[in-house]
Amino acid sequence: MDAIFLQILNGLDKGAAYALIALGLTLVFGTLGIVNFAHGALFMMGAFCAVTFNKLLMLSTKVEDKSVTLFKAYKEQPYLEIWFPDAGPILLDYAVPLSILMAIPVMILIGYVMERGLIKHFYKRPHAEQILVTFGLAIVLQEVIKAVFGANPIPQTAPDILAGSANVGAWFGMGENVVYPWWRLVYLLFSGLIIFAVFSFLQFTTYGMVVRAGMRDRETVGLLGINIERRFTIVFAMATVVAGLAGVMYTPILPPDYHMGMDFLVLSFVVVVVGGMGSLGGAVLAGFLLGIVQSFASMTEVKAILPGIDQIIIYLVAVIILLVLPRGLMGRAGVMDD
Amino acid sequence: MTLAKLNDTNRFLIFAAIILLMPIWMIPLGGAYPDLLQKFAIYGIFAIGFNILFGLTGYLSFGHAAFLGVGSYAAVWSFKLFTMNAIPAIIFGVLFAGLLAFIIGFLSLRRTGIYFSILTLAFAQMSYNLAYSVLTPITNGETGLQLSQQDPRIIDSMFVEAGAGLPSTNLFGLKMSGFEGFYFCAVMLILCYYISMRIFRSPFGLMLRGIKSNQNRMMYTGLNTRPYMLTAFVISGMYAGLAGSLLAVTDPLAGAERMQWTASGEVVLMTILGGVGTLAGPMLGAGLIKYFENIFSAFNNQTLTEIFSFLPDAAVEVVVPIVGLFVGSGWHLTLGLLFVVIVIFLPGGIVEGMSRLAGLFRRKDQENMNGTASPQDQPGE
């Protein structure tokens, strides 16, 4: 029982990342009708926002190291610690969560430029061409990041207070060995919050209502005198921000490197398709589902029976779901049927 | 301009001549060494095969690298178990790739559009992950499958004494390296081109084009489209298998990275760059990508400094680092940009670009006669 609960927990944080990326992907698909292969790259850009922010905070100068008395020694000390002896270290400690503040405007900008500059011209083009152009864009973004930050992963640390593990088992009256890193718990809550925010934005605001109407029938909404394209651009920027934030918060779990976007992209596309193209609920559901399934498949007991199952389980589940349910878990009829 | 009026025989002969004379006309381009030429031919086969599926039916498969990988593995196993002769290796490669394509195609073709793409991608990723993990006894995991002294090589051992060192691949005694290897691949390529041309012109090819323009209407006429699709998929998988086994013939080792989805993406790039649904386009795209990959990735800052040495020193210091981003290890950046530009401005690929150019000239000719120019048909989507 404990083991099963632990595996569900383990699956949830990966599933949360899948769900967030897939949410943005399917949002873009549902509104703009664009199959965006650059979405994984946006996730990566978010992660590198955190890296950049951290680097900015860590800008440092040489100061004399007083602890060495024998000779004159110098050490690097961030300006922040010099200027604000009290607040500086705390700021540095919270670099990852704070980089959200930087990531939001940066991602909005990236999303806006990308939509207006490139995606806009591909609304009417066939899906194959959309896939190809965004795939090319993803390569470009990836290579730019590689040129700037190098090819090696850059580890980021979570704030000290969240460094250890939570004894989740004790909360639910289970064994002591059900522990879960605090940061993953935070990530889970964070992604829950974002998913909730996106859904309530679409469901409970007038703006969201118009967007939903546009997803159903953009022509009619246009005929009503609403500039639906403008709203869709904003939705695209929103999807970019969601992917970016997912990337920012994921950095302490997985040190970001330039190809993390591609790694996640393939899986999140599988997630989107399994959930059903254009279905937001489906994407979130499939994200968590596949995350958990993957985590179960990597249990040693399961691997003993079916060796190698952890490597292929996601694809296997995807294949089965797609063959049994032609439109994925919650896909609507008429979307991508031809 | 006159190229469009050629009949198929002449077209084929010109193609064959261009391919066979490659070692000569590639000399001024700096690409006349066998390794590169072999790559042209092999990836040309891969792309031509991919085009039979994507170009004719419009089904975008993102899993063709799996067939390439399987072809390689089958060929290397044939070298290990039976003989170093290239012919059985190729036959095995094509057969196994065709078998895998049949299974994957049978399942994936139940869906269309992006669902089909994702299904093929999922199958290819599964093969890739399995080749890395569970199938290690067959694929030798991360190290890749290689020849060794202990291999049985049943047929070879009956005829020749095993010499010291690893034997090399051959075609009835002819060594499959250097230009002999290239000509072997080139003959295969020309053969493949011919088959693909026949398919394009056949009623079967017409049927596939019909499926591309409107599958529903094809079905309204009482036609079951799936067998046609499956045949196209298997043929294209066999082409990939042939390419994979030729890779193994020229260099007898096979690694799982050949099956990764980026490799599938590469063949899509080649086909698009050259021109989807055209006969020679994919070959052209494959050649260009492989050529630039080899030429550009060999550049480093030193060669760049030499190239730009005509500029004043200050300018060199600015230009070299900027250009340096796009060559050497940054070659993928160039590829990505090229790709974006091609898809935006020239969705029909190079072939469309050339026919547009030709159209420009023709229009000038025709203006005198009737004043109106007929719009060019776009090849592919």
PDB file of N, CA and C in Angstrom, chain A residues 35 37 118 122 125-126 128-129 131-133 135-137 139-140 143-144 146-147 262 266 269-270 273 277 307-308 311-312 315-316 319 322-323 326-327 336-337, chain B residues 54 60 62 107 110-115 118-119 121-123 125-126 129-130 133-134 261 265 268-269 272 325 329-330 332-333 336-337 339-340 343-344 347 381:
ATOM      1  N   VAL A  35      -0.327  23.354 -34.673  1.00  0.00           N
ATOM      2  CA  VAL A  35       0.405  22.267 -34.010  1.00  0.00           C
ATOM      3  C   VAL A  35       1.809  22.787 -33.738  1.00  0.00           C
ATOM      4  N   PHE A  37       5.291  22.574 -32.541  1.00  0.00           N
ATOM      5  CA  PHE A  37       6.399  21.713 -32.122  1.00  0.00           C
ATOM      6  C   PHE A  37       7.471  22.495 -31.366  1.00  0.00           C
ATOM      7  N   LEU A 118       5.635  34.825 -36.652  1.00  0.00           N
ATOM      8  CA  LEU A 118       5.755  33.588 -37.427  1.00  0.00           C
ATOM      9  C   LEU A 118       4.439  32.827 -37.503  1.00  0.00           C
ATOM     10  N   PHE A 122       0.765  31.059 -40.456  1.00  0.00           N
ATOM     11  CA  PHE A 122       0.586  29.625 -40.677  1.00  0.00           C
ATOM     12  C   PHE A 122      -0.800  29.130 -40.290  1.00  0.00           C
ATOM     13  N   ARG A 125      -2.215  27.283 -43.268  1.00  0.00           N
ATOM     14  CA  ARG A 125      -1.366  26.269 -43.903  1.00  0.00           C
ATOM     15  C   ARG A 125      -1.681  24.888 -43.347  1.00  0.00           C
ATOM     16  N   PRO A 126      -1.350  23.841 -44.108  1.00  0.00           N
ATOM     17  CA  PRO A 126      -1.614  22.485 -43.602  1.00  0.00           C
ATOM     18  C   PRO A 126      -0.809  22.180 -42.334  1.00  0.00           C
ATOM     19  N   ALA A 128       1.000  19.753 -41.565  1.00  0.00           N
ATOM     20  CA  ALA A 128       2.364  19.265 -41.783  1.00  0.00           C
ATOM     21  C   ALA A 128       3.339  20.438 -41.829  1.00  0.00           C
ATOM     22  N   GLU A 129       2.932  21.524 -42.504  1.00  0.00           N
ATOM     23  CA  GLU A 129       3.836  22.668 -42.598  1.00  0.00           C
ATOM     24  C   GLU A 129       3.993  23.378 -41.261  1.00  0.00           C
ATOM     25  N   ILE A 131       3.861  21.922 -38.362  1.00  0.00           N
ATOM     26  CA  ILE A 131       4.776  21.073 -37.598  1.00  0.00           C
ATOM     27  C   ILE A 131       6.213  21.377 -38.010  1.00  0.00           C
ATOM     28  N   LEU A 132       6.425  21.477 -39.323  1.00  0.00           N
ATOM     29  CA  LEU A 132       7.790  21.630 -39.809  1.00  0.00           C
ATOM     30  C   LEU A 132       8.373  22.972 -39.425  1.00  0.00           C
ATOM     31  N   VAL A 133       7.576  24.040 -39.557  1.00  0.00           N
ATOM     32  CA  VAL A 133       8.158  25.354 -39.280  1.00  0.00           C
ATOM     33  C   VAL A 133       8.430  25.513 -37.789  1.00  0.00           C
ATOM     34  N   PHE A 135       9.039  23.086 -35.783  1.00  0.00           N
ATOM     35  CA  PHE A 135      10.162  22.174 -35.501  1.00  0.00           C
ATOM     36  C   PHE A 135      11.484  22.887 -35.800  1.00  0.00           C
ATOM     37  N   GLY A 136      11.517  23.579 -36.948  1.00  0.00           N
ATOM     38  CA  GLY A 136      12.710  24.354 -37.285  1.00  0.00           C
ATOM     39  C   GLY A 136      12.992  25.421 -36.251  1.00  0.00           C
ATOM     40  N   LEU A 137      11.933  26.099 -35.825  1.00  0.00           N
ATOM     41  CA  LEU A 137      12.083  27.137 -34.813  1.00  0.00           C
ATOM     42  C   LEU A 137      12.636  26.556 -33.513  1.00  0.00           C
ATOM     43  N   ILE A 139      14.548  23.987 -33.222  1.00  0.00           N
ATOM     44  CA  ILE A 139      15.987  23.737 -33.392  1.00  0.00           C
ATOM     45  C   ILE A 139      16.759  25.030 -33.197  1.00  0.00           C
ATOM     46  N   VAL A 140      16.233  26.124 -33.786  1.00  0.00           N
ATOM     47  CA  VAL A 140      16.935  27.399 -33.682  1.00  0.00           C
ATOM     48  C   VAL A 140      17.047  27.831 -32.223  1.00  0.00           C
ATOM     49  N   GLU A 143      19.525  25.731 -30.349  1.00  0.00           N
ATOM     50  CA  GLU A 143      20.930  25.984 -30.678  1.00  0.00           C
ATOM     51  C   GLU A 143      21.393  27.320 -30.121  1.00  0.00           C
ATOM     52  N   VAL A 144      20.477  28.307 -30.090  1.00  0.00           N
ATOM     53  CA  VAL A 144      20.855  29.597 -29.512  1.00  0.00           C
ATOM     54  C   VAL A 144      21.191  29.414 -28.037  1.00  0.00           C
ATOM     55  N   LYS A 146      22.150  26.746 -26.618  1.00  0.00           N
ATOM     56  CA  LYS A 146      23.390  25.980 -26.518  1.00  0.00           C
ATOM     57  C   LYS A 146      24.593  26.898 -26.711  1.00  0.00           C
ATOM     58  N   ALA A 147      24.465  27.820 -27.673  1.00  0.00           N
ATOM     59  CA  ALA A 147      25.583  28.725 -27.940  1.00  0.00           C
ATOM     60  C   ALA A 147      25.823  29.655 -26.763  1.00  0.00           C
ATOM     61  N   MET A 262      13.215  19.273 -26.190  1.00  0.00           N
ATOM     62  CA  MET A 262      12.903  18.219 -27.148  1.00  0.00           C
ATOM     63  C   MET A 262      12.495  16.944 -26.422  1.00  0.00           C
ATOM     64  N   VAL A 266       8.313  15.475 -27.160  1.00  0.00           N
ATOM     65  CA  VAL A 266       7.764  14.239 -27.722  1.00  0.00           C
ATOM     66  C   VAL A 266       6.731  13.656 -26.765  1.00  0.00           C
ATOM     67  N   PHE A 269       3.594  15.739 -26.566  1.00  0.00           N
ATOM     68  CA  PHE A 269       2.712  15.549 -27.721  1.00  0.00           C
ATOM     69  C   PHE A 269       1.916  14.268 -27.577  1.00  0.00           C
ATOM     70  N   VAL A 270       2.608  13.235 -27.107  1.00  0.00           N
ATOM     71  CA  VAL A 270       1.897  11.993 -26.850  1.00  0.00           C
ATOM     72  C   VAL A 270       0.773  12.257 -25.853  1.00  0.00           C
ATOM     73  N   VAL A 273      -2.144  14.125 -27.505  1.00  0.00           N
ATOM     74  CA  VAL A 273      -2.909  13.283 -28.421  1.00  0.00           C
ATOM     75  C   VAL A 273      -3.712  12.247 -27.640  1.00  0.00           C
ATOM     76  N   MET A 277      -6.857  15.908 -29.035  1.00  0.00           N
ATOM     77  CA  MET A 277      -6.429  17.235 -29.507  1.00  0.00           C
ATOM     78  C   MET A 277      -7.506  18.264 -29.178  1.00  0.00           C
ATOM     79  N   PRO A 307      10.676  -6.927 -18.232  1.00  0.00           N
ATOM     80  CA  PRO A 307      11.891  -6.107 -18.320  1.00  0.00           C
ATOM     81  C   PRO A 307      11.760  -5.044 -19.402  1.00  0.00           C
ATOM     82  N   GLY A 308      12.260  -3.873 -19.094  1.00  0.00           N
ATOM     83  CA  GLY A 308      12.259  -2.815 -20.089  1.00  0.00           C
ATOM     84  C   GLY A 308      10.943  -2.097 -20.246  1.00  0.00           C
ATOM     85  N   GLN A 311      10.743   1.722 -20.112  1.00  0.00           N
ATOM     86  CA  GLN A 311      11.223   2.508 -21.255  1.00  0.00           C
ATOM     87  C   GLN A 311      10.117   2.814 -22.253  1.00  0.00           C
ATOM     88  N   ILE A 312       9.171   1.918 -22.362  1.00  0.00           N
ATOM     89  CA  ILE A 312       8.226   2.058 -23.474  1.00  0.00           C
ATOM     90  C   ILE A 312       6.807   2.294 -23.013  1.00  0.00           C
ATOM     91  N   TYR A 315       4.593   5.141 -24.440  1.00  0.00           N
ATOM     92  CA  TYR A 315       4.236   4.977 -25.844  1.00  0.00           C
ATOM     93  C   TYR A 315       3.245   3.836 -26.023  1.00  0.00           C
ATOM     94  N   LEU A 316       3.459   2.804 -25.225  1.00  0.00           N
ATOM     95  CA  LEU A 316       2.562   1.654 -25.309  1.00  0.00           C
ATOM     96  C   LEU A 316       1.151   2.072 -24.932  1.00  0.00           C
ATOM     97  N   VAL A 319      -0.311   4.171 -27.655  1.00  0.00           N
ATOM     98  CA  VAL A 319      -0.739   3.387 -28.817  1.00  0.00           C
ATOM     99  C   VAL A 319      -2.064   2.707 -28.530  1.00  0.00           C
ATOM    100  N   LEU A 322      -4.928   5.231 -28.366  1.00  0.00           N
ATOM    101  CA  LEU A 322      -5.277   5.781 -29.678  1.00  0.00           C
ATOM    102  C   LEU A 322      -5.968   4.745 -30.553  1.00  0.00           C
ATOM    103  N   LEU A 323      -5.589   3.488 -30.386  1.00  0.00           N
ATOM    104  CA  LEU A 323      -6.224   2.477 -31.229  1.00  0.00           C
ATOM    105  C   LEU A 323      -7.628   2.148 -30.737  1.00  0.00           C
ATOM    106  N   PRO A 326     -10.368   6.480 -30.818  1.00  0.00           N
ATOM    107  CA  PRO A 326      -9.759   7.202 -31.947  1.00  0.00           C
ATOM    108  C   PRO A 326      -9.444   8.655 -31.630  1.00  0.00           C
ATOM    109  N   ARG A 327     -10.211   9.292 -30.781  1.00  0.00           N
ATOM    110  CA  ARG A 327      -9.961  10.713 -30.536  1.00  0.00           C
ATOM    111  C   ARG A 327      -9.297  10.943 -29.183  1.00  0.00           C
ATOM    112  N   MET A 336      -9.377  17.595 -36.011  1.00  0.00           N
ATOM    113  CA  MET A 336      -8.279  16.825 -36.590  1.00  0.00           C
ATOM    114  C   MET A 336      -8.746  15.489 -37.126  1.00  0.00           C
ATOM    115  N   ASP A 337      -9.997  15.419 -37.606  1.00  0.00           N
ATOM    116  CA  ASP A 337     -10.449  14.129 -38.094  1.00  0.00           C
ATOM    117  C   ASP A 337      -9.943  13.838 -39.499  1.00  0.00           C
TER     118      ASP A 337
ATOM    119  N   PHE B  54       4.942  10.039 -47.867  1.00  0.00           N
ATOM    120  CA  PHE B  54       4.527  11.398 -47.515  1.00  0.00           C
ATOM    121  C   PHE B  54       4.111  12.178 -48.753  1.00  0.00           C
ATOM    122  N   LEU B  60       2.126  11.920 -42.805  1.00  0.00           N
ATOM    123  CA  LEU B  60       3.426  12.325 -42.278  1.00  0.00           C
ATOM    124  C   LEU B  60       3.859  11.351 -41.196  1.00  0.00           C
ATOM    125  N   PHE B  62       6.455  10.054 -38.497  1.00  0.00           N
ATOM    126  CA  PHE B  62       7.586  10.543 -37.726  1.00  0.00           C
ATOM    127  C   PHE B  62       8.377   9.379 -37.151  1.00  0.00           C
ATOM    128  N   LEU B 107      -1.118  -1.145 -37.744  1.00  0.00           N
ATOM    129  CA  LEU B 107      -1.755  -0.516 -36.582  1.00  0.00           C
ATOM    130  C   LEU B 107      -1.936   0.988 -36.785  1.00  0.00           C
ATOM    131  N   ARG B 110      -4.707   2.933 -39.000  1.00  0.00           N
ATOM    132  CA  ARG B 110      -6.094   3.050 -38.587  1.00  0.00           C
ATOM    133  C   ARG B 110      -6.453   4.488 -38.282  1.00  0.00           C
ATOM    134  N   ARG B 111      -5.446   5.311 -38.072  1.00  0.00           N
ATOM    135  CA  ARG B 111      -5.710   6.720 -37.748  1.00  0.00           C
ATOM    136  C   ARG B 111      -5.089   7.598 -38.817  1.00  0.00           C
ATOM    137  N   THR B 112      -5.583   8.833 -38.890  1.00  0.00           N
ATOM    138  CA  THR B 112      -5.044   9.747 -39.892  1.00  0.00           C
ATOM    139  C   THR B 112      -4.474  10.985 -39.218  1.00  0.00           C
ATOM    140  N   GLY B 113      -3.961  11.886 -40.033  1.00  0.00           N
ATOM    141  CA  GLY B 113      -3.516  13.194 -39.549  1.00  0.00           C
ATOM    142  C   GLY B 113      -2.477  13.073 -38.463  1.00  0.00           C
ATOM    143  N   ILE B 114      -2.620  13.938 -37.459  1.00  0.00           N
ATOM    144  CA  ILE B 114      -1.590  13.991 -36.427  1.00  0.00           C
ATOM    145  C   ILE B 114      -1.604  12.724 -35.587  1.00  0.00           C
ATOM    146  N   TYR B 115      -2.759  12.059 -35.504  1.00  0.00           N
ATOM    147  CA  TYR B 115      -2.804  10.826 -34.733  1.00  0.00           C
ATOM    148  C   TYR B 115      -1.898   9.771 -35.367  1.00  0.00           C
ATOM    149  N   ILE B 118       1.710  10.697 -34.530  1.00  0.00           N
ATOM    150  CA  ILE B 118       2.084  10.369 -33.154  1.00  0.00           C
ATOM    151  C   ILE B 118       2.206   8.860 -32.974  1.00  0.00           C
ATOM    152  N   LEU B 119       1.327   8.100 -33.635  1.00  0.00           N
ATOM    153  CA  LEU B 119       1.428   6.648 -33.508  1.00  0.00           C
ATOM    154  C   LEU B 119       2.766   6.149 -34.056  1.00  0.00           C
ATOM    155  N   LEU B 121       5.452   7.848 -34.398  1.00  0.00           N
ATOM    156  CA  LEU B 121       6.487   8.338 -33.491  1.00  0.00           C
ATOM    157  C   LEU B 121       6.585   7.446 -32.263  1.00  0.00           C
ATOM    158  N   ALA B 122       5.422   7.076 -31.716  1.00  0.00           N
ATOM    159  CA  ALA B 122       5.420   6.241 -30.517  1.00  0.00           C
ATOM    160  C   ALA B 122       6.068   4.887 -30.802  1.00  0.00           C
ATOM    161  N   PHE B 123       5.736   4.299 -31.952  1.00  0.00           N
ATOM    162  CA  PHE B 123       6.329   3.002 -32.278  1.00  0.00           C
ATOM    163  C   PHE B 123       7.848   3.127 -32.448  1.00  0.00           C
ATOM    164  N   GLN B 125       9.841   5.384 -31.145  1.00  0.00           N
ATOM    165  CA  GLN B 125      10.484   5.614 -29.857  1.00  0.00           C
ATOM    166  C   GLN B 125      10.544   4.327 -29.048  1.00  0.00           C
ATOM    167  N   MET B 126       9.488   3.524 -29.177  1.00  0.00           N
ATOM    168  CA  MET B 126       9.499   2.234 -28.485  1.00  0.00           C
ATOM    169  C   MET B 126      10.654   1.373 -28.995  1.00  0.00           C
ATOM    170  N   ASN B 129      13.917   2.819 -27.634  1.00  0.00           N
ATOM    171  CA  ASN B 129      14.140   2.549 -26.216  1.00  0.00           C
ATOM    172  C   ASN B 129      14.406   1.065 -25.968  1.00  0.00           C
ATOM    173  N   LEU B 130      13.703   0.219 -26.708  1.00  0.00           N
ATOM    174  CA  LEU B 130      13.932  -1.217 -26.527  1.00  0.00           C
ATOM    175  C   LEU B 130      15.333  -1.594 -26.990  1.00  0.00           C
ATOM    176  N   SER B 133      17.612  -0.872 -24.271  1.00  0.00           N
ATOM    177  CA  SER B 133      17.525  -1.551 -22.980  1.00  0.00           C
ATOM    178  C   SER B 133      17.363  -3.066 -23.101  1.00  0.00           C
ATOM    179  N   VAL B 134      16.157  -3.534 -23.347  1.00  0.00           N
ATOM    180  CA  VAL B 134      15.900  -4.965 -23.213  1.00  0.00           C
ATOM    181  C   VAL B 134      16.534  -5.778 -24.331  1.00  0.00           C
ATOM    182  N   TRP B 261      14.179   9.779 -32.782  1.00  0.00           N
ATOM    183  CA  TRP B 261      13.170  10.502 -33.562  1.00  0.00           C
ATOM    184  C   TRP B 261      13.778  11.678 -34.289  1.00  0.00           C
ATOM    185  N   GLY B 265      13.077  12.983 -37.973  1.00  0.00           N
ATOM    186  CA  GLY B 265      12.862  14.387 -38.340  1.00  0.00           C
ATOM    187  C   GLY B 265      13.752  14.783 -39.508  1.00  0.00           C
ATOM    188  N   VAL B 268      12.378  13.914 -42.852  1.00  0.00           N
ATOM    189  CA  VAL B 268      11.286  14.827 -43.195  1.00  0.00           C
ATOM    190  C   VAL B 268      11.865  16.125 -43.742  1.00  0.00           C
ATOM    191  N   LEU B 269      12.891  16.617 -43.062  1.00  0.00           N
ATOM    192  CA  LEU B 269      13.557  17.842 -43.513  1.00  0.00           C
ATOM    193  C   LEU B 269      14.052  17.712 -44.946  1.00  0.00           C
ATOM    194  N   ILE B 272      11.173  17.733 -47.457  1.00  0.00           N
ATOM    195  CA  ILE B 272      10.561  19.052 -47.590  1.00  0.00           C
ATOM    196  C   ILE B 272      11.501  19.998 -48.319  1.00  0.00           C
ATOM    197  N   LEU B 325      29.064  31.071 -35.091  1.00  0.00           N
ATOM    198  CA  LEU B 325      27.881  30.511 -34.442  1.00  0.00           C
ATOM    199  C   LEU B 325      27.145  29.564 -35.378  1.00  0.00           C
ATOM    200  N   SER B 329      30.070  23.239 -34.713  1.00  0.00           N
ATOM    201  CA  SER B 329      29.060  22.552 -33.913  1.00  0.00           C
ATOM    202  C   SER B 329      27.730  23.289 -33.961  1.00  0.00           C
ATOM    203  N   GLY B 330      27.764  24.545 -34.411  1.00  0.00           N
ATOM    204  CA  GLY B 330      26.522  25.305 -34.499  1.00  0.00           C
ATOM    205  C   GLY B 330      25.795  25.103 -35.816  1.00  0.00           C
ATOM    206  N   HIS B 332      23.667  23.068 -36.682  1.00  0.00           N
ATOM    207  CA  HIS B 332      22.233  22.824 -36.538  1.00  0.00           C
ATOM    208  C   HIS B 332      21.432  24.115 -36.549  1.00  0.00           C
ATOM    209  N   LEU B 333      22.062  25.163 -36.061  1.00  0.00           N
ATOM    210  CA  LEU B 333      21.392  26.462 -36.080  1.00  0.00           C
ATOM    211  C   LEU B 333      21.102  26.875 -37.514  1.00  0.00           C
ATOM    212  N   GLY B 336      18.309  24.743 -38.826  1.00  0.00           N
ATOM    213  CA  GLY B 336      17.012  25.179 -38.317  1.00  0.00           C
ATOM    214  C   GLY B 336      16.522  26.416 -39.044  1.00  0.00           C
ATOM    215  N   LEU B 337      17.400  27.394 -39.204  1.00  0.00           N
ATOM    216  CA  LEU B 337      17.021  28.644 -39.876  1.00  0.00           C
ATOM    217  C   LEU B 337      16.628  28.366 -41.322  1.00  0.00           C
ATOM    218  N   PHE B 339      15.548  25.750 -42.558  1.00  0.00           N
ATOM    219  CA  PHE B 339      14.317  25.019 -42.551  1.00  0.00           C
ATOM    220  C   PHE B 339      13.119  25.933 -42.407  1.00  0.00           C
ATOM    221  N   VAL B 340      13.217  26.849 -41.426  1.00  0.00           N
ATOM    222  CA  VAL B 340      12.136  27.807 -41.207  1.00  0.00           C
ATOM    223  C   VAL B 340      11.924  28.624 -42.469  1.00  0.00           C
ATOM    224  N   VAL B 343      10.275  26.565 -45.286  1.00  0.00           N
ATOM    225  CA  VAL B 343       8.853  26.278 -45.087  1.00  0.00           C
ATOM    226  C   VAL B 343       8.027  27.545 -45.256  1.00  0.00           C
ATOM    227  N   ILE B 344       8.565  28.694 -44.815  1.00  0.00           N
ATOM    228  CA  ILE B 344       7.787  29.926 -44.920  1.00  0.00           C
ATOM    229  C   ILE B 344       7.655  30.350 -46.376  1.00  0.00           C
ATOM    230  N   PRO B 347       7.229  26.476 -49.645  1.00  0.00           N
ATOM    231  CA  PRO B 347       6.757  25.210 -49.080  1.00  0.00           C
ATOM    232  C   PRO B 347       6.915  24.040 -50.040  1.00  0.00           C
ATOM    233  N   GLU B 381       2.092  19.535 -51.285  1.00  0.00           N
ATOM    234  CA  GLU B 381       1.194  20.396 -50.542  1.00  0.00           C
ATOM    235  C   GLU B 381       1.706  21.823 -50.515  1.00  0.00           C
TER     236      GLU B 381
END
